[in-house]
mmCIF file of C-alpha atoms and ligand atoms in Angstrom:
data_model
loop_
_atom_site.group_PDB
_atom_site.id
_atom_site.type_symbol
_atom_site.label_atom_id
_atom_site.label_comp_id
_atom_site.label_asym_id
_atom_site.label_seq_id
_atom_site.Cartn_x
_atom_site.Cartn_y
_atom_site.Cartn_z
ATOM 1 C CA MET A 1 0.080 0.091 -0.035
ATOM 2 C CA THR A 2 2.676 2.358 0.608
ATOM 3 C CA GLU A 3 4.181 1.456 -2.787
ATOM 4 C CA TYR A 4 1.916 4.269 -4.328
ATOM 5 C CA TYR A 5 4.349 7.160 -3.244
ATOM 6 C CA ILE A 6 7.512 7.010 -4.706
ATOM 7 C CA HIS A 7 9.043 9.581 -2.127
ATOM 8 C CA GLY A 8 8.532 7.256 0.477
ATOM 9 C CA PHE A 9 7.193 7.954 4.081
ATOM 10 C CA SER A 10 10.600 8.025 5.985
ATOM 11 C CA ASP A 11 11.721 11.265 8.173
ATOM 12 C CA ALA A 12 14.276 12.556 5.619
ATOM 13 C CA GLU A 13 11.023 12.774 3.228
ATOM 14 C CA ARG A 14 9.382 14.654 5.883
ATOM 15 C CA ARG A 15 12.069 16.821 5.947
ATOM 16 C CA ARG A 16 12.867 17.269 2.309
ATOM 17 C CA LEU A 17 9.058 18.382 1.730
ATOM 18 C CA ILE A 18 8.895 21.006 4.308
ATOM 19 C CA ALA A 19 12.439 22.510 2.836
ATOM 20 C CA GLN A 20 10.460 21.993 -0.755
ATOM 21 C CA ALA A 21 7.732 23.961 -0.006
ATOM 22 C CA ARG A 22 10.035 27.093 1.333
ATOM 23 C CA MET A 23 12.063 26.699 -1.675
ATOM 24 C CA LEU A 24 8.953 26.416 -4.033
ATOM 25 C CA SER A 25 6.750 28.816 -2.518
ATOM 26 C CA THR A 26 7.304 31.523 -5.290
ATOM 27 C CA PRO A 27 6.080 29.366 -8.050
ATOM 28 C CA VAL A 28 3.173 28.198 -6.003
ATOM 29 C CA PHE A 29 2.034 31.257 -4.574
ATOM 30 C CA ASP A 30 2.991 34.305 -6.322
ATOM 31 C CA GLY A 31 -0.248 36.056 -8.011
ATOM 32 C CA LEU A 32 -2.824 34.025 -5.635
ATOM 33 C CA ASP A 33 -5.044 35.944 -3.717
ATOM 34 C CA PHE A 34 -6.478 34.487 -1.141
ATOM 35 C CA SER A 35 -8.380 37.559 0.364
ATOM 36 C CA GLY A 36 -11.823 36.980 -0.471
ATOM 37 C CA ALA A 37 -11.964 33.735 0.793
ATOM 38 C CA ASP A 38 -13.009 32.275 4.087
ATOM 39 C CA SER A 39 -11.804 28.423 3.641
ATOM 40 C CA LEU A 40 -9.443 26.188 1.728
ATOM 41 C CA LEU A 41 -8.808 22.243 1.275
ATOM 42 C CA GLU A 42 -5.511 21.366 0.412
ATOM 43 C CA VAL A 43 -5.986 17.472 -0.924
ATOM 44 C CA GLY A 44 -2.613 15.606 -0.600
ATOM 45 C CA CYS A 45 -1.329 17.899 2.041
ATOM 46 C CA ALA A 46 1.258 15.380 3.373
ATOM 47 C CA VAL A 47 3.056 16.802 6.234
ATOM 48 C CA GLY A 48 1.350 20.086 6.631
ATOM 49 C CA ALA A 49 4.345 22.210 4.547
ATOM 50 C CA GLU A 50 2.175 23.929 2.762
ATOM 51 C CA LEU A 51 -0.583 24.359 4.920
ATOM 52 C CA HIS A 52 2.198 26.103 7.174
ATOM 53 C CA LEU A 53 2.633 28.819 4.844
ATOM 54 C CA ILE A 54 -0.606 29.398 3.538
ATOM 55 C CA GLU A 55 -1.768 30.053 6.998
ATOM 56 C CA GLN A 56 1.104 32.689 7.469
ATOM 57 C CA ARG A 57 -0.245 34.245 4.116
ATOM 58 C CA ALA A 58 -3.866 34.626 4.976
ATOM 59 C CA PRO A 59 -4.391 33.911 8.502
ATOM 60 C CA GLN A 60 -8.277 34.490 8.231
ATOM 61 C CA LEU A 61 -8.700 31.283 6.073
ATOM 62 C CA ALA A 62 -10.129 28.269 7.832
ATOM 63 C CA LEU A 63 -8.024 25.460 6.630
ATOM 64 C CA THR A 64 -8.454 21.328 6.138
ATOM 65 C CA GLY A 65 -5.808 19.271 4.954
ATOM 66 C CA LEU A 66 -6.476 15.625 3.419
ATOM 67 C CA ASP A 67 -4.126 12.957 2.900
ATOM 68 C CA LEU A 68 -4.214 9.125 2.292
ATOM 69 C CA SER A 69 -0.969 8.395 4.474
ATOM 70 C CA ALA A 70 -1.613 8.153 8.332
ATOM 71 C CA LEU A 71 2.152 8.633 8.594
ATOM 72 C CA HIS A 72 2.506 11.816 6.806
ATOM 73 C CA LEU A 73 -0.657 13.184 8.991
ATOM 74 C CA GLN A 74 0.787 12.078 12.126
ATOM 75 C CA ALA A 75 3.959 14.608 10.895
ATOM 76 C CA ALA A 76 1.647 17.121 9.834
ATOM 77 C CA ARG A 77 -0.097 17.022 13.393
ATOM 78 C CA GLY A 78 3.888 17.509 14.680
ATOM 79 C CA TRP A 79 4.846 20.247 12.594
ATOM 80 C CA LEU A 80 1.441 22.325 12.780
ATOM 81 C CA ALA A 81 1.055 21.712 16.426
ATOM 82 C CA GLN A 82 0.974 25.477 17.258
ATOM 83 C CA HIS A 83 -1.939 25.570 14.721
ATOM 84 C CA GLU A 84 -4.834 24.198 16.608
ATOM 85 C CA ARG A 85 -7.290 25.888 13.562
ATOM 86 C CA ILE A 86 -5.934 23.459 10.993
ATOM 87 C CA ASN A 87 -8.269 20.724 10.461
ATOM 88 C CA LEU A 88 -6.453 17.371 9.115
ATOM 89 C CA VAL A 89 -8.291 14.599 7.593
ATOM 90 C CA GLN A 90 -7.344 11.152 6.818
ATOM 91 C CA GLY A 91 -8.937 10.212 3.233
ATOM 92 C CA ASP A 92 -8.504 9.513 -0.480
ATOM 93 C CA ALA A 93 -8.607 12.558 -2.940
ATOM 94 C CA HIS A 94 -10.812 10.270 -5.355
ATOM 95 C CA SER A 95 -13.743 10.353 -2.984
ATOM 96 C CA LEU A 96 -13.593 13.368 -0.733
ATOM 97 C CA PRO A 97 -15.511 12.978 2.694
ATOM 98 C CA PHE A 98 -16.681 16.767 2.383
ATOM 99 C CA PRO A 99 -20.440 18.186 1.139
ATOM 100 C CA ASP A 100 -20.858 19.471 -2.104
ATOM 101 C CA ASP A 101 -20.367 23.270 -2.226
ATOM 102 C CA SER A 102 -18.443 23.223 1.303
ATOM 103 C CA VAL A 103 -15.187 25.401 0.683
ATOM 104 C CA ASP A 104 -14.061 28.412 -1.160
ATOM 105 C CA ILE A 105 -10.913 27.124 -2.390
ATOM 106 C CA GLY A 106 -9.763 23.598 -3.077
ATOM 107 C CA MET A 107 -5.729 23.103 -4.015
ATOM 108 C CA THR A 108 -3.727 20.642 -4.980
ATOM 109 C CA ILE A 109 0.283 21.136 -5.101
ATOM 110 C CA TRP A 110 2.543 18.168 -6.208
ATOM 111 C CA LEU A 111 -0.712 15.586 -6.127
ATOM 112 C CA LEU A 112 -2.121 14.674 -9.339
ATOM 113 C CA GLU A 113 1.295 13.228 -10.833
ATOM 114 C CA HIS A 114 0.904 10.416 -7.779
ATOM 115 C CA VAL A 115 -2.825 9.424 -8.124
ATOM 116 C CA HIS A 116 -4.333 6.752 -10.579
ATOM 117 C CA ASP A 117 -7.371 8.879 -11.671
ATOM 118 C CA ALA A 118 -6.525 12.737 -11.868
ATOM 119 C CA ALA A 119 -9.977 13.423 -13.390
ATOM 120 C CA ALA A 120 -11.651 11.652 -10.874
ATOM 121 C CA VAL A 121 -9.836 13.728 -8.464
ATOM 122 C CA ILE A 122 -10.720 16.937 -10.260
ATOM 123 C CA ARG A 123 -14.144 15.980 -10.351
ATOM 124 C CA GLU A 124 -14.320 15.673 -6.442
ATOM 125 C CA LEU A 125 -12.675 19.064 -6.081
ATOM 126 C CA LEU A 126 -15.119 20.435 -8.426
ATOM 127 C CA ARG A 127 -17.943 18.969 -6.381
ATOM 128 C CA VAL A 128 -16.462 20.102 -2.846
ATOM 129 C CA VAL A 129 -16.111 23.846 -4.122
ATOM 130 C CA LYS A 130 -18.828 26.538 -3.872
ATOM 131 C CA PRO A 131 -19.895 28.092 -7.010
ATOM 132 C CA THR A 132 -18.175 31.062 -6.447
ATOM 133 C CA GLY A 133 -15.061 29.604 -5.409
ATOM 134 C CA SER A 134 -12.074 27.909 -7.074
ATOM 135 C CA VAL A 135 -9.725 25.025 -7.663
ATOM 136 C CA ILE A 136 -6.223 25.533 -8.005
ATOM 137 C CA LEU A 137 -4.101 22.884 -9.569
ATOM 138 C CA THR A 138 -0.145 23.176 -9.349
ATOM 139 C CA GLU A 139 1.173 20.326 -10.634
ATOM 140 C CA VAL A 140 4.761 19.245 -12.524
ATOM 141 C CA ASP A 141 5.308 18.329 -15.992
ATOM 142 C CA ASN A 142 8.493 16.322 -16.067
ATOM 143 C CA ARG A 143 8.907 16.600 -19.429
ATOM 144 C CA SER A 144 9.927 20.190 -18.841
ATOM 145 C CA PHE A 145 13.227 18.698 -16.581
ATOM 146 C CA GLY A 146 16.390 18.710 -18.344
ATOM 147 C CA PHE A 147 20.179 19.819 -18.440
ATOM 148 C CA ASP A 148 21.891 21.831 -21.098
ATOM 149 C CA PRO A 149 24.112 20.384 -22.062
ATOM 150 C CA PRO A 150 22.221 17.213 -21.441
ATOM 151 C CA GLN A 151 23.383 15.064 -18.673
ATOM 152 C CA PRO A 152 23.219 11.471 -19.345
ATOM 153 C CA ALA A 153 23.373 9.715 -16.029
ATOM 154 C CA ILE A 154 20.775 12.297 -14.657
ATOM 155 C CA SER A 155 18.516 11.986 -17.999
ATOM 156 C CA ALA A 156 18.948 7.661 -17.253
ATOM 157 C CA TRP A 157 17.802 8.237 -13.775
ATOM 158 C CA TRP A 158 15.213 10.485 -14.341
ATOM 159 C CA ASP A 159 13.488 8.401 -17.183
ATOM 160 C CA ALA A 160 13.436 5.878 -14.755
ATOM 161 C CA PHE A 161 12.142 7.528 -11.723
ATOM 162 C CA ASN A 162 9.179 8.300 -14.000
ATOM 163 C CA ARG A 163 8.551 4.729 -15.120
ATOM 164 C CA CYS A 164 8.679 3.684 -11.566
ATOM 165 C CA GLN A 165 6.394 6.415 -10.467
ATOM 166 C CA ALA A 166 3.822 5.969 -13.428
ATOM 167 C CA GLU A 167 4.133 1.847 -12.916
ATOM 168 C CA ILE A 168 4.518 0.956 -9.191
ATOM 169 C CA GLY A 169 2.126 4.184 -7.949
ATOM 170 C CA GLY A 170 -0.037 4.669 -10.757
ATOM 171 C CA GLY A 171 0.540 8.118 -11.507
ATOM 172 C CA ASP A 172 1.296 10.553 -14.090
ATOM 173 C CA PRO A 173 4.484 12.496 -14.039
ATOM 174 C CA TYR A 174 3.475 14.493 -17.150
ATOM 175 C CA ILE A 175 -0.019 15.548 -15.698
ATOM 176 C CA GLY A 176 0.863 19.153 -15.970
ATOM 177 C CA GLY A 177 0.552 19.260 -20.088
ATOM 178 C CA ARG A 178 -3.269 17.605 -19.441
ATOM 179 C CA LEU A 179 -4.754 19.711 -16.841
ATOM 180 C CA ARG A 180 -6.964 22.028 -18.988
ATOM 181 C CA GLN A 181 -8.320 18.946 -21.049
ATOM 182 C CA ILE A 182 -9.340 17.074 -17.858
ATOM 183 C CA ALA A 183 -10.724 19.981 -16.233
ATOM 184 C CA GLU A 184 -12.621 21.016 -19.541
ATOM 185 C CA ALA A 185 -13.584 17.486 -20.243
ATOM 186 C CA LEU A 186 -15.291 17.788 -16.510
ATOM 187 C CA GLY A 187 -17.398 20.920 -17.942
ATOM 188 C CA ALA A 188 -14.990 23.315 -15.653
ATOM 189 C CA GLU A 189 -14.619 26.937 -16.520
ATOM 190 C CA VAL A 190 -10.895 27.285 -16.822
ATOM 191 C CA LEU A 191 -9.871 30.812 -15.427
ATOM 192 C CA ALA A 192 -5.970 30.803 -16.213
ATOM 193 C CA GLU A 193 -3.299 28.255 -17.154
ATOM 194 C CA THR A 194 -0.121 29.578 -16.447
ATOM 195 C CA PRO A 195 3.474 27.715 -16.707
ATOM 196 C CA ARG A 196 5.707 27.991 -13.515
ATOM 197 C CA ALA A 197 9.708 28.059 -13.476
ATOM 198 C CA VAL A 198 9.772 25.586 -10.584
ATOM 199 C CA ILE A 199 13.985 25.477 -10.384
ATOM 200 C CA SER A 200 15.740 27.538 -13.051
ATOM 201 C CA SER A 201 19.457 27.910 -13.629
ATOM 202 C CA SER A 202 18.699 31.632 -14.987
ATOM 203 C CA ASP A 203 16.933 32.240 -11.669
ATOM 204 C CA SER A 204 19.491 34.870 -10.227
ATOM 205 C CA SER A 205 17.070 35.392 -6.579
ATOM 206 C CA ARG A 206 18.279 31.805 -5.885
ATOM 207 C CA HIS A 207 21.438 30.146 -5.164
ATOM 208 C CA ARG A 208 22.547 27.744 -7.679
ATOM 209 C CA ALA A 209 24.194 25.273 -5.216
ATOM 210 C CA ASP A 210 21.034 25.275 -3.527
ATOM 211 C CA GLN A 211 18.621 24.881 -6.440
ATOM 212 C CA LEU A 212 21.061 21.518 -7.747
ATOM 213 C CA GLN A 213 20.877 20.193 -3.993
ATOM 214 C CA TYR A 214 17.198 20.413 -4.114
ATOM 215 C CA LEU A 215 16.747 18.649 -7.813
ATOM 216 C CA ARG A 216 19.562 16.112 -6.395
ATOM 217 C CA GLU A 217 17.391 15.190 -3.313
ATOM 218 C CA LEU A 218 14.329 15.042 -5.285
ATOM 219 C CA LEU A 219 15.855 12.476 -7.581
ATOM 220 C CA GLU A 220 17.548 10.438 -4.783
ATOM 221 C CA SER A 221 14.430 10.286 -2.989
ATOM 222 C CA GLY A 222 12.888 8.028 -5.191
ATOM 223 C CA ALA A 223 16.159 5.339 -4.923
ATOM 224 C CA GLU A 224 14.674 2.859 -2.225
ATOM 225 C CA ARG A 225 11.915 2.058 -4.394
ATOM 226 C CA MET A 226 13.680 2.309 -7.605
ATOM 227 C CA LEU A 227 16.313 -0.115 -6.557
ATOM 228 C CA ALA A 228 13.740 -2.583 -4.765
ATOM 229 C CA HIS A 229 11.812 -2.692 -8.035
ATOM 230 C CA GLY A 230 14.365 -3.005 -10.472
ATOM 231 C CA TYR A 231 14.213 0.447 -12.242
ATOM 232 C CA ALA A 232 17.621 1.498 -11.119
ATOM 233 C CA SER A 233 20.915 -0.076 -10.121
ATOM 234 C CA VAL A 234 23.417 0.765 -7.577
ATOM 235 C CA GLU A 235 25.764 2.030 -10.594
ATOM 236 C CA MET A 236 23.385 4.267 -11.790
ATOM 237 C CA GLN A 237 23.105 5.941 -8.790
ATOM 238 C CA ARG A 238 26.378 6.402 -8.185
ATOM 239 C CA ALA A 239 26.585 7.695 -11.705
ATOM 240 C CA LEU A 240 23.896 10.453 -10.735
ATOM 241 C CA ALA A 241 25.944 11.356 -7.652
ATOM 242 C CA THR A 242 28.940 12.130 -9.929
ATOM 243 C CA ALA A 243 26.905 13.854 -12.414
ATOM 244 C CA PHE A 244 25.431 16.377 -9.745
ATOM 245 C CA ASP A 245 28.859 16.506 -8.566
ATOM 246 C CA LYS A 246 30.276 17.866 -11.943
ATOM 247 C CA VAL A 247 27.245 20.215 -12.674
ATOM 248 C CA ARG A 248 27.536 21.669 -8.966
ATOM 249 C CA VAL A 249 31.305 22.840 -9.895
ATOM 250 C CA GLN A 250 30.467 23.717 -13.768
ATOM 251 C CA PRO A 251 28.417 26.942 -13.795
ATOM 252 C CA THR A 252 28.103 26.726 -17.856
ATOM 253 C CA ILE A 253 25.774 23.877 -17.350
ATOM 254 C CA ALA A 254 22.251 25.131 -17.631
ATOM 255 C CA PHE A 255 18.974 23.442 -15.667
ATOM 256 C CA HIS A 256 15.212 23.549 -15.618
ATOM 257 C CA CYS A 257 12.392 22.206 -14.147
ATOM 258 C CA GLY A 258 8.636 23.442 -14.496
ATOM 259 C CA ALA A 259 5.305 22.955 -13.744
ATOM 260 C CA VAL A 260 1.613 24.155 -14.695
ATOM 261 C CA ARG A 261 -0.423 26.058 -12.441
ATOM 262 C CA LEU A 262 -4.651 25.921 -13.426
ATOM 263 C CA ILE A 263 -7.392 28.031 -11.963
ATOM 264 C CA CYS A 264 -11.041 26.374 -12.795
ATOM 265 C CA ARG A 265 -14.281 26.630 -11.435
ATOM 266 C CA LYS A 266 -17.646 24.929 -11.470
ATOM 267 C CA PRO A 267 -19.555 25.055 -14.737
ATOM 268 C CA GLN A 268 -21.552 28.087 -14.030
ATOM 269 C CA PRO A 269 -25.351 28.237 -13.956
ATOM 270 C CA LYS A 270 -26.850 29.336 -16.997
ATOM 271 C CA GLU A 271 -29.272 32.354 -16.596
ATOM 272 C CA PRO A 272 -32.045 33.559 -19.549
ATOM 273 C CA ARG A 273 -30.853 36.537 -21.286
ATOM 274 C CA ALA A 274 -33.888 38.752 -20.597
ATOM 275 C CA GLY A 275 -35.962 40.188 -23.439
ATOM 276 C CA TRP A 276 -33.975 38.789 -26.428
ATOM 277 C CA PRO A 277 -34.663 38.153 -29.146
ATOM 278 C CA PRO A 278 -38.227 39.728 -28.564
ATOM 279 C CA GLY A 279 -40.771 37.104 -28.379
ATOM 280 C CA ALA A 280 -38.546 34.157 -28.503
ATOM 281 C CA ASP A 281 -37.066 31.962 -25.478
ATOM 282 C CA ALA A 282 -34.289 33.559 -24.677
ATOM 283 C CA PRO A 283 -30.468 32.024 -25.139
ATOM 284 C CA ALA A 284 -28.660 31.219 -22.341
ATOM 285 C CA ARG A 285 -25.589 33.201 -21.170
ATOM 286 C CA ALA A 286 -22.723 31.760 -18.678
ATOM 287 C CA LEU A 287 -22.749 34.078 -15.517
ATOM 288 C CA ASN A 288 -19.548 36.025 -15.600
ATOM 289 C CA SER A 289 -18.809 35.459 -19.085
ATOM 290 C CA PRO A 290 -16.672 38.157 -20.786
ATOM 291 C CA SER A 291 -18.766 40.653 -22.247
HETATM 292 C C1 SAM B 1 4.128 15.321 -3.165
HETATM 293 S S1 SAM B 1 3.336 14.957 -1.834
HETATM 294 C C2 SAM B 1 2.832 16.359 -1.993
HETATM 295 C C3 SAM B 1 2.507 17.220 -0.440
HETATM 296 C C4 SAM B 1 2.232 18.788 -0.349
HETATM 297 N N1 SAM B 1 0.783 19.035 -1.293
HETATM 298 C C5 SAM B 1 3.134 19.719 -0.506
HETATM 299 O O1 SAM B 1 3.176 20.123 -1.628
HETATM 300 O O2 SAM B 1 4.044 19.396 0.395
HETATM 301 C C6 SAM B 1 2.182 14.112 -2.329
HETATM 302 C C7 SAM B 1 1.176 13.509 -1.109
HETATM 303 O O3 SAM B 1 -0.150 12.987 -1.648
HETATM 304 C C8 SAM B 1 -0.659 11.869 -1.096
HETATM 305 N N2 SAM B 1 -1.341 11.187 -1.834
HETATM 306 C C9 SAM B 1 -1.135 10.372 -2.800
HETATM 307 N N3 SAM B 1 -2.302 9.654 -3.355
HETATM 308 C C10 SAM B 1 -3.210 10.350 -2.542
HETATM 309 C C11 SAM B 1 -4.663 10.070 -2.660
HETATM 310 N N4 SAM B 1 -5.500 8.951 -3.491
HETATM 311 N N5 SAM B 1 -5.634 10.239 -1.792
HETATM 312 C C12 SAM B 1 -4.991 11.571 -0.827
HETATM 313 N N6 SAM B 1 -3.395 12.012 -0.612
HETATM 314 C C13 SAM B 1 -3.080 10.998 -1.451
HETATM 315 C C14 SAM B 1 0.538 11.222 -0.567
HETATM 316 O O4 SAM B 1 0.388 10.472 0.196
HETATM 317 C C15 SAM B 1 1.734 12.535 -0.131
HETATM 318 O O5 SAM B 1 1.675 12.877 0.972
#
């Protein structure tokens, strides 16, 4: 059962998630305005790293986090011990234990790559958000990961990592590229779709060494499952470490890793357009559609 999550549930993973949330807070939260909302649900909250940051940004929000893993939720209770108002719930994202129309904002951050049916999860999020609310999905598209010039040992590990994640966990590491299609097929109204640069050697606001260390820990976090299930060998693991050591001391090597943020909402109710055309049944118009 614990195989569904390639990164595992160790203490090292708990620390990695907390460091990751801080490291990636700009691509995750920049441009989001929570001021008009009273409640937010993060599905796939893991150890509470994002909820901690959200509470600092928007203390007025009633926060709920849901995760499948009892171990991660136990860690979240520790990390969020000072934040008594945050409600943590164990459950499956495919079948949310919340009523229809009950939250202002439904969010996922790095969740959908791990689930076997992303459309079912998005359908559930659309069900539980209020008609005036929104669903905000920030998700990877692992195709965007790469080094220039290419680093074969890192690429080989990354390919194996993505195969392992998809085959043993049933997820889709390229889900970011399909969010719009899935949301629209569910009848949602897409309000925004924006690429997010998660890690980039051209980002001068962050130290190159810190970004590389983040990427290295991300890739190495899959090692236990990749080795156990035959997706990688100890030789590949050594070559990965050597390649990262090389990239660290060669500042001319570029790297990039991106994601997608999709904001959507429930299909909006139709209203008749009064008096037009005269004498005929009025054609429907979507509320809040651009005029
Ligand atoms: C990469 S972590 C993301 C954690 C958090 N959003 C963050 O950014 O720190 C993915 C989390 O999704 C959870 N998860 C995977 N499948 C799930 C499912 N079907 N229902 C609920 N949680 C799930 C895992 O247990 C893990 O805690």
